[in-house]
Short mmCIF file of C-alpha atoms in Angstrom, two decimals:
data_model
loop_
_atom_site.label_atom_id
_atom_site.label_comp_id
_atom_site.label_asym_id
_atom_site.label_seq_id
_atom_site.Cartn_x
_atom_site.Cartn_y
_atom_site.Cartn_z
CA UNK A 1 -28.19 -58.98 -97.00
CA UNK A 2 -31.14 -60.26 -94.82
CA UNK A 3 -29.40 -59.05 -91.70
CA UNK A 4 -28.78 -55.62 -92.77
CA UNK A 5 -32.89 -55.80 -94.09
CA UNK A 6 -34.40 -56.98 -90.75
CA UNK A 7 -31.77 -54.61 -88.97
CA UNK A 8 -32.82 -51.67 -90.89
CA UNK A 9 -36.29 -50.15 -91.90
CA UNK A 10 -37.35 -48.06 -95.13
CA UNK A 11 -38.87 -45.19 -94.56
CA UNK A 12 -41.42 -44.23 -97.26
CA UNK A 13 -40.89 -42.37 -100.16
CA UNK A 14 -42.96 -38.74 -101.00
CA UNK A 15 -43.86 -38.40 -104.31
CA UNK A 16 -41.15 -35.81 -106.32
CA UNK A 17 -42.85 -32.62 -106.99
CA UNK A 18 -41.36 -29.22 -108.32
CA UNK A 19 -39.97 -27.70 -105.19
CA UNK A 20 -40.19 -24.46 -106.66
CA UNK A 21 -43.92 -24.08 -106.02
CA UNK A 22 -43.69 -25.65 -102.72
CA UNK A 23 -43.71 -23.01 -99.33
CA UNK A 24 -40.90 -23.44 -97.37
CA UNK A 25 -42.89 -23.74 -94.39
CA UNK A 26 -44.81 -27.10 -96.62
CA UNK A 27 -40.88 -28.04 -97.43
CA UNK A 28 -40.74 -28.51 -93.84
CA UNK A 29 -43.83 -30.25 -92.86
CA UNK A 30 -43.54 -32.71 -96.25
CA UNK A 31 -39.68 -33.25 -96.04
CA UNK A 32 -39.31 -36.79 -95.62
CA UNK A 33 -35.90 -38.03 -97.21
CA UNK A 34 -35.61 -41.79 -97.79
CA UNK A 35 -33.19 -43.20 -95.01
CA UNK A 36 -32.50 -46.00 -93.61
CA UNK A 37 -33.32 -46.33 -89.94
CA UNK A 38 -31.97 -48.56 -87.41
CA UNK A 39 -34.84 -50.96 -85.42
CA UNK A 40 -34.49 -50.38 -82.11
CA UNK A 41 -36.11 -52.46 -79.42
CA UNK A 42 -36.77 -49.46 -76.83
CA UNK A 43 -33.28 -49.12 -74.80
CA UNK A 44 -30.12 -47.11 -76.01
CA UNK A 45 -27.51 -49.28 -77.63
CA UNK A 46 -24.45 -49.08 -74.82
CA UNK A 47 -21.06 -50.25 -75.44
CA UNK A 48 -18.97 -52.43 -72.62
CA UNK A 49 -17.93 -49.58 -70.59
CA UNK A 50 -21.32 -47.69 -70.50
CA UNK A 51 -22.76 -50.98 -69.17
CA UNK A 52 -19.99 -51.28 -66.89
CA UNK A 53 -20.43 -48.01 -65.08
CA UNK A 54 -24.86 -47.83 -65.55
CA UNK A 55 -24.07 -51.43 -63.22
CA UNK A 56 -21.95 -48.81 -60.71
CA UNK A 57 -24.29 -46.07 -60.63
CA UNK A 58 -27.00 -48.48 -59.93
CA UNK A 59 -25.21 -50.81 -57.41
CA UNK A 60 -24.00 -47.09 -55.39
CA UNK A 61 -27.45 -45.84 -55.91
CA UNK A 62 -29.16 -49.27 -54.42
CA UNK A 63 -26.96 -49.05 -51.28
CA UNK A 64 -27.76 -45.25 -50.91
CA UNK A 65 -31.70 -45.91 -50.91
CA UNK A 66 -31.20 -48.90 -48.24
CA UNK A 67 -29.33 -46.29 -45.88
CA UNK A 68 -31.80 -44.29 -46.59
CA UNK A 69 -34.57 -46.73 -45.89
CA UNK A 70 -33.43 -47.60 -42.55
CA UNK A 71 -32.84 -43.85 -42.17
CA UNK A 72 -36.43 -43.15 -42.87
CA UNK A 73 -37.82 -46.06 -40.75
CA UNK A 74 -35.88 -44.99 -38.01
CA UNK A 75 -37.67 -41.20 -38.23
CA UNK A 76 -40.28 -42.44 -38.77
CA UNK A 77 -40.64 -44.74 -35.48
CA UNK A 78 -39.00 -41.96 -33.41
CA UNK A 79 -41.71 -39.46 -34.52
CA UNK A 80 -44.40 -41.57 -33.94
CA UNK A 81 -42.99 -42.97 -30.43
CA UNK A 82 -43.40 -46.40 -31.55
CA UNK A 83 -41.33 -49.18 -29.55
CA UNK A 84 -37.52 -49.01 -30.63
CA UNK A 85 -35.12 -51.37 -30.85
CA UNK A 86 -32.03 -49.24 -31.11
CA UNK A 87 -29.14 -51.86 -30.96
CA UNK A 88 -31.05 -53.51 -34.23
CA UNK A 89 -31.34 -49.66 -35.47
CA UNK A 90 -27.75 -48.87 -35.05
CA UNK A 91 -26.58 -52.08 -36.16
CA UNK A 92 -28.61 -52.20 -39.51
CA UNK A 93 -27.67 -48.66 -40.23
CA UNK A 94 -23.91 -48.96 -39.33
CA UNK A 95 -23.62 -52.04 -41.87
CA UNK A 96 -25.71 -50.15 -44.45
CA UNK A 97 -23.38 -46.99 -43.97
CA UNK A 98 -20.02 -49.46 -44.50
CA UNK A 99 -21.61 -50.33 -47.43
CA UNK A 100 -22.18 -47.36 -48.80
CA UNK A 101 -18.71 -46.08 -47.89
CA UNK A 102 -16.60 -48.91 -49.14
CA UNK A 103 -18.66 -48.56 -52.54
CA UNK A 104 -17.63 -44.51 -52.75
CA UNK A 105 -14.55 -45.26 -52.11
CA UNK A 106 -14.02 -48.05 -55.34
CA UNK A 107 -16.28 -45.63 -57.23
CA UNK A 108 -15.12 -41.68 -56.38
CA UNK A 109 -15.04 -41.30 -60.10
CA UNK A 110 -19.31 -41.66 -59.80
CA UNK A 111 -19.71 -38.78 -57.15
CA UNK A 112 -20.03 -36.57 -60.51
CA UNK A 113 -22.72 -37.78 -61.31
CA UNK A 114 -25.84 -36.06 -61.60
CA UNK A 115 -28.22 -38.98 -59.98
CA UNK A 116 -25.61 -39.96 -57.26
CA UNK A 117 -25.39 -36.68 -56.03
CA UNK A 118 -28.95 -35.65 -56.17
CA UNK A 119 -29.18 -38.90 -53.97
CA UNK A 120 -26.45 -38.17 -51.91
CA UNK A 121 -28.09 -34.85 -51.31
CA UNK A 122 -31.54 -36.43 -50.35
CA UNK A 123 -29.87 -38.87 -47.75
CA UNK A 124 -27.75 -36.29 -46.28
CA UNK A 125 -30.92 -34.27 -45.07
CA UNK A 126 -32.57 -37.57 -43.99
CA UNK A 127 -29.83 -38.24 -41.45
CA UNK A 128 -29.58 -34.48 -40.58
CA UNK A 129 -33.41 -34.90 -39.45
CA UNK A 130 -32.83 -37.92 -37.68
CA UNK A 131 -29.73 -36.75 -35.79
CA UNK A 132 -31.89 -34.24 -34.63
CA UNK A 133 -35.08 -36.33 -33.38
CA UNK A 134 -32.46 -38.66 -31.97
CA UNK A 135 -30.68 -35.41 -30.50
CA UNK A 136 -34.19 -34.59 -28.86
CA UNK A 137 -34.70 -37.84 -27.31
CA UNK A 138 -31.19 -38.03 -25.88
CA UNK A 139 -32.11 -34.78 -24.20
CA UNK A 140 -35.20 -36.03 -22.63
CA UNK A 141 -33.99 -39.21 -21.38
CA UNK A 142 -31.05 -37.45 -19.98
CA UNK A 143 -33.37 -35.86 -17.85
CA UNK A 144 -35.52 -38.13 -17.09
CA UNK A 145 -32.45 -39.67 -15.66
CA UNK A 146 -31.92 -36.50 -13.69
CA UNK A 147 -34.91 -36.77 -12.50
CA UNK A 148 -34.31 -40.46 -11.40
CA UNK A 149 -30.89 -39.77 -9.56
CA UNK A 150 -32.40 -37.24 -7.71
CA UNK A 151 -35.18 -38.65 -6.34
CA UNK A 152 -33.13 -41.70 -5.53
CA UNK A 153 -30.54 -39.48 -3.36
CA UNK A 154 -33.57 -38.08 -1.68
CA UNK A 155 -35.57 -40.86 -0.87
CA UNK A 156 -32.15 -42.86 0.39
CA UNK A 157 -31.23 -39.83 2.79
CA UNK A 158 -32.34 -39.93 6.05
CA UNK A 159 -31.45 -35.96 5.96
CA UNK A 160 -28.89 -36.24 8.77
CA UNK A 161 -25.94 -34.95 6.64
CA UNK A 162 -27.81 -32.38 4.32
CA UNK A 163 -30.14 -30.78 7.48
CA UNK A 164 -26.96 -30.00 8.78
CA UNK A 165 -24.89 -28.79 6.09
CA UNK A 166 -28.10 -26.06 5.53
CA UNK A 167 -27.55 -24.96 8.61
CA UNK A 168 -24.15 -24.39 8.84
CA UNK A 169 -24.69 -22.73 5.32
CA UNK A 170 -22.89 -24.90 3.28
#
């Protein structure tokens, strides 16, 4: 009997009055019923399997917002041309993506979910904006490269072989 007291709180009694003279719109403001409520302490009561899978969403989610960390620091470095270690870069995102894979995989039954995908979403346009800065970059030190070769060739030619070959048209 104590348990179900301290378990369970009374809500207060109106006064009975002729409900024939009350307003239905005062029914509805005045209409408290005595029940018996549950105390709750602030979190929704979850059985075993809810738990179970609110641990899954939030262990997939976790490993989604590291990707998407490194992701974002990445960006972030390339955009502001601050020195880049790329190996550590590529390393630290290839373990973070493994992770992230090998969790979707034991979980496929989560990529319904609202959260997950909403994340998913979010890191898919992070790396989509990375590819391209990295994209850029590529491009520039390809030719820069270029640039390199070329003025290696000429400086190493003595112009012996291509004075002649303009002449003879070739």
């Amino acid at each position: 009997m104590q348990a179900q007291d301290s378990a369970a709180a009374m809500v207060i009694e109106q006064p009975v009055v002729d409900t024939g003279v009350i307003t239905t719109e005062a029914a509805e403001a005045d209409a408290l019923l005595p029940v018996l409520l549950p105390i709750m302490s602030g979190e929704a009561v979850v059985d075993g399997a809810d738990a179970a899978r609110l641990d899954e969403v939030r262990g997939l989610l976790a490993a989604i917002r590291r990707l998407e960390s490194i992701v974002e620091e990445e960006t972030v470095a390339l955009t502001t041309r601050q020195k880049i270690d790329f190996d550590d870069f590529s390393a630290r995102k290839s373990r973070s993506m493994l992770e992230f894979v090998r969790l979707m995989r034991a979980r496929m039954h989560l990529g319904g979910d609202v959260e997950v995908t909403d994340e998913i979403q979010r890191l898919r346009e992070k790396l989509e904006r990375n590819r391209s800065i990295l994209e850029m970059h590529y491009d520039a030190v390809r030719e820069i490269a270029g640039i390199i070769v070329k003025a290696i060739k000429e400086a190493e030619s003595d112009g012996t072989y291509t004075g002649r070959a303009a002449q003879d048209g070739k």
